[in-house]
mmCIF file of C-alpha atoms and ligand atoms in Angstrom:
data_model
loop_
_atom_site.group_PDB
_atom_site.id
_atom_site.type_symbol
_atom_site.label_atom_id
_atom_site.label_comp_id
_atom_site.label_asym_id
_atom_site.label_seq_id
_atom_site.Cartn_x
_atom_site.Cartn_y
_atom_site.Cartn_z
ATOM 1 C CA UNK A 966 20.573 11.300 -8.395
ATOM 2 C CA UNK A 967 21.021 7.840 -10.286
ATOM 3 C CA UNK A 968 18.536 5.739 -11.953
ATOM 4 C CA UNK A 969 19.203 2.671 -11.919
ATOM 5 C CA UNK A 970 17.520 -0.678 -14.028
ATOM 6 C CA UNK A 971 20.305 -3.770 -13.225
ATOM 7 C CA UNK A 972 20.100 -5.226 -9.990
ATOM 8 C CA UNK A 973 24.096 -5.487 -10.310
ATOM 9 C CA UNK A 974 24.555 -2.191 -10.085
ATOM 10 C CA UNK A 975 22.143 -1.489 -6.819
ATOM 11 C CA UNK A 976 24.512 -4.121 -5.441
ATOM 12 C CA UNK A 977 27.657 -2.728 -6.933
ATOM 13 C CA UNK A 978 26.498 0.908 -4.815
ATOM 14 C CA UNK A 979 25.102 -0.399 -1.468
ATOM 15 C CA UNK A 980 28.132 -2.910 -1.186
ATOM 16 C CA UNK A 981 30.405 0.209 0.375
ATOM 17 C CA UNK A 982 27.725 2.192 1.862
ATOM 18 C CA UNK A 983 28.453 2.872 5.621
ATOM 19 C CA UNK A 984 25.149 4.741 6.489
ATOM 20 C CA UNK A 985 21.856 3.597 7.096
ATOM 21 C CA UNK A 986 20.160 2.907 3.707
ATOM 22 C CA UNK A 987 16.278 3.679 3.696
ATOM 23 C CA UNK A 988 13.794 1.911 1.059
ATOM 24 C CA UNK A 989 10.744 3.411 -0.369
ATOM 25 C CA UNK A 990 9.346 0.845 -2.349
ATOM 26 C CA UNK A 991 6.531 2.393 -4.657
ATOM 27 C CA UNK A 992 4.819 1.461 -8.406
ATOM 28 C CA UNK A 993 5.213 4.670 -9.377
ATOM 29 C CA UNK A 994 3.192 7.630 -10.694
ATOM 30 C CA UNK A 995 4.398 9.402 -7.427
ATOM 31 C CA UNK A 996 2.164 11.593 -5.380
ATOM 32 C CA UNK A 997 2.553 13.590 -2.279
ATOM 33 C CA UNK A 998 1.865 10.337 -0.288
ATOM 34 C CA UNK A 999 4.815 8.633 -1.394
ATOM 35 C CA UNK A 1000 6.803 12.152 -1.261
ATOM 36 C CA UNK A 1001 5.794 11.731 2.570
ATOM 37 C CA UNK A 1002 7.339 8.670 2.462
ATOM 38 C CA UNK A 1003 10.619 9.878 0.648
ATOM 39 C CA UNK A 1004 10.801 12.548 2.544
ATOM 40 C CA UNK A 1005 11.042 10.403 6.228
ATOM 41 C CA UNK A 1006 13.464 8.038 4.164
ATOM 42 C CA UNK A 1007 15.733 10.763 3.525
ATOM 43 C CA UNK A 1008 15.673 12.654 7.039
ATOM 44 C CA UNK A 1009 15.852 9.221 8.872
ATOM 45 C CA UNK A 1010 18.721 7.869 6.975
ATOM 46 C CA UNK A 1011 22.330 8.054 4.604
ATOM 47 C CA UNK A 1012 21.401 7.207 1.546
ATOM 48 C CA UNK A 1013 17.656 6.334 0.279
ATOM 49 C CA UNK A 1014 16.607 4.144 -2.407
ATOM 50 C CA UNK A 1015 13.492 5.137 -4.103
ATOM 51 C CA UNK A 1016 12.479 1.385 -6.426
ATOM 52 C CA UNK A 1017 9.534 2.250 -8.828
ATOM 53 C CA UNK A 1018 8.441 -1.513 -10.148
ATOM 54 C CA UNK A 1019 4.565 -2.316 -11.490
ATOM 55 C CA UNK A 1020 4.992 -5.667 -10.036
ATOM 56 C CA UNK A 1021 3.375 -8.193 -12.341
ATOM 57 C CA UNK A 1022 2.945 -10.819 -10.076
ATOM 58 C CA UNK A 1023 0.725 -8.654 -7.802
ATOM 59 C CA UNK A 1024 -2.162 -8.104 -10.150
ATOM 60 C CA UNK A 1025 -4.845 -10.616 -11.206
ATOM 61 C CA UNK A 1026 -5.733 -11.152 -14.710
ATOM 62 C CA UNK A 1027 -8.594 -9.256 -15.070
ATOM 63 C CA UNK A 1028 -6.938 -6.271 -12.639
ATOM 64 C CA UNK A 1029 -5.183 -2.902 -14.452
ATOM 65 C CA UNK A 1030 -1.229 -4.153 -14.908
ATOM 66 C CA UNK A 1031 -1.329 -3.015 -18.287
ATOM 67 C CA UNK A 1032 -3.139 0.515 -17.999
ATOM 68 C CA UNK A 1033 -1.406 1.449 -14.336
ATOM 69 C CA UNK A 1034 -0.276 4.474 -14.702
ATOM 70 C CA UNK A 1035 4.090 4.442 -15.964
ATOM 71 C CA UNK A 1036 5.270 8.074 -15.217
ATOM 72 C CA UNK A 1037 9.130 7.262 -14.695
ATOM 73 C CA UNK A 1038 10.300 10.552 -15.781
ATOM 74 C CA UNK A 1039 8.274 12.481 -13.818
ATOM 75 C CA UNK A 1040 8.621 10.023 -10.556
ATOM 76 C CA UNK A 1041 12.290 10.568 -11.041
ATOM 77 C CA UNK A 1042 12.145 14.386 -10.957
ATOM 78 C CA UNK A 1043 10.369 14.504 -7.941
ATOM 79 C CA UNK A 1044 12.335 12.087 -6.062
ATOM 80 C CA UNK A 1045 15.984 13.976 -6.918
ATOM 81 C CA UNK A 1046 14.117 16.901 -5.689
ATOM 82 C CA UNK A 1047 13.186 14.806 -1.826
ATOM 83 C CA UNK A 1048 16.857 14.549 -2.067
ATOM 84 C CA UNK A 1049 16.408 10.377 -2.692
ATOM 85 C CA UNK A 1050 20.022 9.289 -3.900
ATOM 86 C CA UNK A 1051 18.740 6.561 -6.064
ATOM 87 C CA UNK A 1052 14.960 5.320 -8.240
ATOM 88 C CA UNK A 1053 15.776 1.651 -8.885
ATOM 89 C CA UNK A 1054 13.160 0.850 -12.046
ATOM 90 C CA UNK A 1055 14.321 -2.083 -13.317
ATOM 91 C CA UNK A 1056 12.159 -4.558 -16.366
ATOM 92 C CA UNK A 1057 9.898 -6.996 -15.799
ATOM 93 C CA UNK A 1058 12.998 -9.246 -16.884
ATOM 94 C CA UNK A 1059 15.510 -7.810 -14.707
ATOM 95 C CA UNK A 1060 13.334 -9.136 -11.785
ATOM 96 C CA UNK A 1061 11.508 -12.251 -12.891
ATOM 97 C CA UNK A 1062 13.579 -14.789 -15.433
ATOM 98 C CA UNK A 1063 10.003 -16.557 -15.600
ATOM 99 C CA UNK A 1064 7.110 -15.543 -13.331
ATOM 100 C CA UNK A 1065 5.773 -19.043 -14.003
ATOM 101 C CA UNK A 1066 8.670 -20.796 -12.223
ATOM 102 C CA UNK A 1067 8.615 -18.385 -8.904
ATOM 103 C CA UNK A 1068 9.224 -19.286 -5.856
ATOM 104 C CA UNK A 1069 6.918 -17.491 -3.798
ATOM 105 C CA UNK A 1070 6.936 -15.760 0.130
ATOM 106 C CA UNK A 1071 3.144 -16.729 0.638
ATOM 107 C CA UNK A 1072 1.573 -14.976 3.769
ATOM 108 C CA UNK A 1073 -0.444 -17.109 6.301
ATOM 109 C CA UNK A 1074 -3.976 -17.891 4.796
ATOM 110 C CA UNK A 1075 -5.466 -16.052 7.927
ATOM 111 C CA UNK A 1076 -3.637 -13.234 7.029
ATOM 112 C CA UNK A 1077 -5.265 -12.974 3.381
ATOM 113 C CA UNK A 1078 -8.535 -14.955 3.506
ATOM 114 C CA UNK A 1079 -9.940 -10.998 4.485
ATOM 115 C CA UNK A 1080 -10.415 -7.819 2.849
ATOM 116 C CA UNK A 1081 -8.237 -7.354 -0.068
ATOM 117 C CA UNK A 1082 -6.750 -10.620 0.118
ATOM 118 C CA UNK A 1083 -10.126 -11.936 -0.043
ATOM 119 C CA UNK A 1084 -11.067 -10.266 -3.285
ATOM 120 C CA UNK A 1085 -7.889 -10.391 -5.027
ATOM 121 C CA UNK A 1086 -6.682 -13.796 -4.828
ATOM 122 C CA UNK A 1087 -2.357 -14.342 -4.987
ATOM 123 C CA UNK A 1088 -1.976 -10.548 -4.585
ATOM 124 C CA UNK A 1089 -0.448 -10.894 -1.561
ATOM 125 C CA UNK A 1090 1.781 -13.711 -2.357
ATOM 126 C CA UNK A 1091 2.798 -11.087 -5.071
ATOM 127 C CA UNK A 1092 3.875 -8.142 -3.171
ATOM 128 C CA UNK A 1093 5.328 -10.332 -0.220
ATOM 129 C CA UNK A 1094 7.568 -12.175 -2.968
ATOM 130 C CA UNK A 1095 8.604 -8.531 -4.248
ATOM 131 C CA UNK A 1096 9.161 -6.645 -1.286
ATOM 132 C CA UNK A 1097 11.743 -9.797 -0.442
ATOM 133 C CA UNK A 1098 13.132 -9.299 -3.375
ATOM 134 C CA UNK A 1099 13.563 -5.739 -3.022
ATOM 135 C CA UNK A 1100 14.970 -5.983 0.641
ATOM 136 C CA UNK A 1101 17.467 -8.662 -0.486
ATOM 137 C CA UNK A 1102 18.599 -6.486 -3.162
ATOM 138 C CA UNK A 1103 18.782 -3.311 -1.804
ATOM 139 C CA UNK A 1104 20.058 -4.701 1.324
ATOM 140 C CA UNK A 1105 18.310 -1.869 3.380
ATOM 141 C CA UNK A 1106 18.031 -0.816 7.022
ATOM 142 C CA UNK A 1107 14.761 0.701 7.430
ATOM 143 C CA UNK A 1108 11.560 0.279 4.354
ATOM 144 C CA UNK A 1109 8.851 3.035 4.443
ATOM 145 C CA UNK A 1110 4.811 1.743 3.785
ATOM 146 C CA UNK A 1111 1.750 4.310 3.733
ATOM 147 C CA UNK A 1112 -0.899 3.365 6.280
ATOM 148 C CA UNK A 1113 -3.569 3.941 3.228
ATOM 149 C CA UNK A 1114 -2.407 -0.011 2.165
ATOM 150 C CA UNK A 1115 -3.179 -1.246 5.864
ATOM 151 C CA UNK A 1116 -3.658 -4.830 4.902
ATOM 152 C CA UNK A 1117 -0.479 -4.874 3.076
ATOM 153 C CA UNK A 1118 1.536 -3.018 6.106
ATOM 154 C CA UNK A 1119 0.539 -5.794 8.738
ATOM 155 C CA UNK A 1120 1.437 -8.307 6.129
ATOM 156 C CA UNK A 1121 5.111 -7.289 5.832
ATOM 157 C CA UNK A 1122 5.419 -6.672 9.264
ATOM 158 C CA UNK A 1123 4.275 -10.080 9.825
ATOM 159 C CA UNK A 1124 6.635 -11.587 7.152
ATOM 160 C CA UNK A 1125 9.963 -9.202 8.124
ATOM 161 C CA UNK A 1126 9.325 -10.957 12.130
ATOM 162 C CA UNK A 1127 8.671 -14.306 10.981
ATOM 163 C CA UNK A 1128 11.388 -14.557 8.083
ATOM 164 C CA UNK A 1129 14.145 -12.837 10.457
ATOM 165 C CA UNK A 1130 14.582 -9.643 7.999
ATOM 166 C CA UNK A 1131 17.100 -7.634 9.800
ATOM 167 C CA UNK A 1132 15.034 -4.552 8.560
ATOM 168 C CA UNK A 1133 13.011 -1.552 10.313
ATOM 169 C CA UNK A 1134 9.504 -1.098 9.249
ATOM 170 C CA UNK A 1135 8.524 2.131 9.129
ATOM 171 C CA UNK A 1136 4.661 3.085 8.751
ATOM 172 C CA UNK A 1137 3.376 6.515 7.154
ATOM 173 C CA UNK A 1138 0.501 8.097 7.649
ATOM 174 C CA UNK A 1139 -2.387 8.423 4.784
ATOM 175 C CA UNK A 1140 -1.941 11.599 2.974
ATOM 176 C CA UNK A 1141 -5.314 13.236 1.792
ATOM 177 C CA UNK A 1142 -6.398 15.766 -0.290
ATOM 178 C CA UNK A 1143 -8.515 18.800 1.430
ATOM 179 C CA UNK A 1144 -11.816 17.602 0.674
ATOM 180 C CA UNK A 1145 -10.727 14.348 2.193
ATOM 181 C CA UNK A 1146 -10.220 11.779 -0.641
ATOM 182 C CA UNK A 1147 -6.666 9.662 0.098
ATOM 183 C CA UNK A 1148 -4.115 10.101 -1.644
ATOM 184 C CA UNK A 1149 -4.072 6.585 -4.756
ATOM 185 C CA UNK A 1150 -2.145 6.437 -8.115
ATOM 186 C CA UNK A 1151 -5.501 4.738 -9.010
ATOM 187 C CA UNK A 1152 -7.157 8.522 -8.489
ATOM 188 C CA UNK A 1153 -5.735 9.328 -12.174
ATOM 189 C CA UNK A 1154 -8.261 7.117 -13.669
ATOM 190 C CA UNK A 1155 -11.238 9.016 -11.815
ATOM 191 C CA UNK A 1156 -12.926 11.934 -13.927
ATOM 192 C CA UNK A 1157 -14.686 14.994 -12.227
ATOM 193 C CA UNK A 1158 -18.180 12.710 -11.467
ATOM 194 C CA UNK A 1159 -16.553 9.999 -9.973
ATOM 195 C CA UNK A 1160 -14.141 11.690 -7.670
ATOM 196 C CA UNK A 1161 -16.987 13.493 -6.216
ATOM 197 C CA UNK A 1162 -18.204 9.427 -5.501
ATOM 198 C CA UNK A 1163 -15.015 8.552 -4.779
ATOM 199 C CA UNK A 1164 -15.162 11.102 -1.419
ATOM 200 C CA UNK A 1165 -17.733 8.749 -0.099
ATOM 201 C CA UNK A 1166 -14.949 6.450 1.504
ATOM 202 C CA UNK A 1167 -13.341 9.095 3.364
ATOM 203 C CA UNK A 1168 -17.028 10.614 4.250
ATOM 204 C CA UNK A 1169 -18.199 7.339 5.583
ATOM 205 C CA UNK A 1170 -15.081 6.633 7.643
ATOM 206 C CA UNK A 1171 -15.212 10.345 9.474
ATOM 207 C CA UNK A 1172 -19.454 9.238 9.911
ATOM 208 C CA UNK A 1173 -18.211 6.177 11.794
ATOM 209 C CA UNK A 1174 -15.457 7.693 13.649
ATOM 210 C CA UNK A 1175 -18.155 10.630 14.989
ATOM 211 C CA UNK A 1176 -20.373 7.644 15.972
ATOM 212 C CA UNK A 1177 -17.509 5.934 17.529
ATOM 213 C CA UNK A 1178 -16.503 9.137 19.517
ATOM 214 C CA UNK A 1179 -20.491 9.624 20.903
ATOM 215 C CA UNK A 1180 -20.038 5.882 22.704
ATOM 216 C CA UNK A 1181 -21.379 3.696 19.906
ATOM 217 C CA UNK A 1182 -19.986 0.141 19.877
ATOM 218 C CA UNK A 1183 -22.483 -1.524 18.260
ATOM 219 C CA UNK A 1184 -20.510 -3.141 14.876
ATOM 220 C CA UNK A 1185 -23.894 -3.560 12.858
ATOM 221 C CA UNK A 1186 -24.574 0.321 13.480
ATOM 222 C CA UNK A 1187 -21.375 1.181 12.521
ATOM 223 C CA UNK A 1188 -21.078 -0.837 9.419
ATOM 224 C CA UNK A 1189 -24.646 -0.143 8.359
ATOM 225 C CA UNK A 1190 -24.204 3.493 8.611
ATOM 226 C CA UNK A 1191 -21.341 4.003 6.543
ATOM 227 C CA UNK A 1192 -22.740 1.427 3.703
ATOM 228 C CA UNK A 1193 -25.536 3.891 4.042
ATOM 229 C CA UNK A 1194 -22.831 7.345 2.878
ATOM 230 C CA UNK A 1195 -21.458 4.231 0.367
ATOM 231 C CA UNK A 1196 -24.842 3.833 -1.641
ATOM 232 C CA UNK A 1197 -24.227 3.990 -5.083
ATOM 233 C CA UNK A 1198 -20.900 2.457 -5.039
ATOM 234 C CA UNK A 1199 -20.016 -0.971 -5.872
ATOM 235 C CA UNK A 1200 -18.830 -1.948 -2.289
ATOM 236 C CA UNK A 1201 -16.337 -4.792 -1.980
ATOM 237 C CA UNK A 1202 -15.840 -4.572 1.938
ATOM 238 C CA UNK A 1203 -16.527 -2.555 5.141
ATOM 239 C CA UNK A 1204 -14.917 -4.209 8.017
ATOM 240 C CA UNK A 1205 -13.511 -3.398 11.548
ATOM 241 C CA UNK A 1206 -10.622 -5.124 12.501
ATOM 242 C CA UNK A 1207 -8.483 -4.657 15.651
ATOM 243 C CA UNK A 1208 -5.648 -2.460 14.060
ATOM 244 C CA UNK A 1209 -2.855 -5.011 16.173
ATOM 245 C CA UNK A 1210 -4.069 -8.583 14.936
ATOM 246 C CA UNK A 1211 -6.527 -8.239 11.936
ATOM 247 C CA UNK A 1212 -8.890 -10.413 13.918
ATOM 248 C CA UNK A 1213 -12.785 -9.040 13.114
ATOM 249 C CA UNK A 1214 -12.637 -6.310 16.200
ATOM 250 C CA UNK A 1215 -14.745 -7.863 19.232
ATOM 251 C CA UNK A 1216 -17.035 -4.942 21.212
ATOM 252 C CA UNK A 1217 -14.420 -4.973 24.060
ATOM 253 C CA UNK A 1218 -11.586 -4.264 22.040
ATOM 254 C CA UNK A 1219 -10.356 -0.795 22.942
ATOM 255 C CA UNK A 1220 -9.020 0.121 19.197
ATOM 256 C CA UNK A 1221 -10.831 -0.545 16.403
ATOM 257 C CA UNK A 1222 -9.968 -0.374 12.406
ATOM 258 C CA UNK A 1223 -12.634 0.640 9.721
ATOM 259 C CA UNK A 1224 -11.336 -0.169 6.378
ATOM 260 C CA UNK A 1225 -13.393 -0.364 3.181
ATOM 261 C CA UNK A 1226 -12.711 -0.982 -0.408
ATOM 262 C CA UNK A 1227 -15.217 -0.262 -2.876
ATOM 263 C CA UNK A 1228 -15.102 0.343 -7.491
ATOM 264 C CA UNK A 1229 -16.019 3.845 -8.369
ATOM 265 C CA UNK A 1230 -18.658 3.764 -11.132
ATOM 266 C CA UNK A 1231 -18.594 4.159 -14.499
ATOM 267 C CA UNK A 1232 -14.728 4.272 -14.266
ATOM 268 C CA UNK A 1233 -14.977 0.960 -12.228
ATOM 269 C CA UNK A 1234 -11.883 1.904 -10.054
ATOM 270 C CA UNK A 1235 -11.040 0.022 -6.946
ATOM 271 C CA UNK A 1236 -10.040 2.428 -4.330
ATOM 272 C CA UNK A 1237 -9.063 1.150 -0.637
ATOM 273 C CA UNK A 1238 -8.845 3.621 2.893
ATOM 274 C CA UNK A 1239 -9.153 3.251 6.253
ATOM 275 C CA UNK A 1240 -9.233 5.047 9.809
ATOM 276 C CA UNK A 1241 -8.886 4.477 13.090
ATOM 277 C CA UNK A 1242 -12.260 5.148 14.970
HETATM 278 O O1 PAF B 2513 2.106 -0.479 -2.229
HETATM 279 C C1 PAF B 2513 2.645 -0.627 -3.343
HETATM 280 O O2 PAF B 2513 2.816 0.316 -4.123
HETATM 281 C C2 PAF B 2513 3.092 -2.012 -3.761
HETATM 282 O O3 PAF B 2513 2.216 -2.989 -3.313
HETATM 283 C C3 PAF B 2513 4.543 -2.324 -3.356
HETATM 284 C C4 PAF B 2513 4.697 -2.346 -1.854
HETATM 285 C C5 PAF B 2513 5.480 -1.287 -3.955
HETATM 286 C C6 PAF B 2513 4.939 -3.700 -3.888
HETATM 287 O O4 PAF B 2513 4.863 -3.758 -5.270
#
């Protein structure tokens, strides 16, 4: 297995591939969530491109660029062993000549005036204008996104229909640990006390889902009782959204998103999951 920093050369390789080329675009510090990932790439298709980027442009000023967790090495290891035939890491430089200057793939503004898009103004301008990149560069067939970032799924789907991307989308389930917690690169900055916390967003989400399955529809109850399993947090959102359009889910809807995001204290971590109820 190659790795691989110049965009040349990913070009210079896919240019005579005749298979199906799969995409796993990740930030790194691999964990069995992306090895999910991988691991579909790599059964679904001929040759599978594993790009490990901490996209600049993504993260806010006051968000973690500079302490996200860099475990090339390591990411690298794991992937030759998934069988993925290339990591693509290149620089900051190799991608952006000036992130100043960018033109950027902004989503619609009622795609990202919710949820995470809400709280983290430009992010998603940021990872739509990377994954572009990254599909015009690798020139794949199919690209493989964990459920866990739901927000960010519908967004690409949304962009690969409406800017013609001749690429499959392929959606992967959230990984968890036993005791329930999602699988997040972000879970390396949690220490013993606040990953016991952190299990209150995968608690509150199974409360809800129980409700849901003994009839209740009522959004207030269901929102009010998981804030309730969330006290102590610092809670950004709990929302239901119909899982198909986003939209804030309407009583009649038949399927119904919960997604929350809250920071675990004292390590002030933002962690994100979501189920359907
Ligand atoms: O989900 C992620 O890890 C990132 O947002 C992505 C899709 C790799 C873009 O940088």
């Amino acid at each position: 297995m190659k790795i691989i920093h110049k965009i040349s050369q990913i070009r210079e390789i896919t240019k005579n591939l005749n298979v199906s080329v799969g995409l796993v675009p990740t930030m790194g510090a691999l964990h069995s969530g992306h090895a999910s990932l991988i691991e579909k790439s790599v059964k679904d298709n001929g040759f599978t491109i594993v790009s490990v980027f901490v996209n600049p442009v993504q993260f806010g000023i006051n968000e973690d660029f500079d302490k996200y967790p860099r475990t090339l090495e390591n990411d690298a290891q794991l992937c030759e062993k998934l069988g993925a035939d290339v990591v693509f890491a290149p620089s900051v430089d190799e991608m952006y000549q000036d992130t100043r200057e960018l033109t950027l793939v902004c989503p619609p503004y009622s795609a990202i005036n919710k949820l995470c898009g809400k709280s983290r103004p430009g992010h998603f301008d940021g990872v739509a204008t990377v994954v572009s990149k990254l599909f015009n560069i690798t020139k794949c067939t199919r690209a493989y996104f964990g459920q866990k970032d739901a927000q960010q799924l519908f967004i690409i789907k949304k962009m690969v229909k409406d800017l013609n991307f001749d690429i499959e989308i392929v959606p992967c389930p959230i990984i968890r640990e036993s005791d329930g917690l999602a699988l997040s690169s972000r879970n390396s900055y949690l220490d013993e006390n606040a990953r016991k916390e952190a299990l209150k967003l995968s608690r509150a989400l199974n409360y809800s889902k129980e409700l849901w399955q003994k009839g209740i529809r009522d959004k207030d109850i269901l929102r009010d009782s998981a804030l309730k399993i969330l006290e102590g947090l610092d809670v950004d959102y709990v929302e239901i959204v119909d899982p198909e359009t986003f939209e804030d889910w309407q009583e009649t809807g038949k399927k119904a998103l919960m997604l929350i995001a809250a920071k675990i204290p004292p390590t002030n971590t933002r962690l994100i999951d979501n189920m359907e109820l």
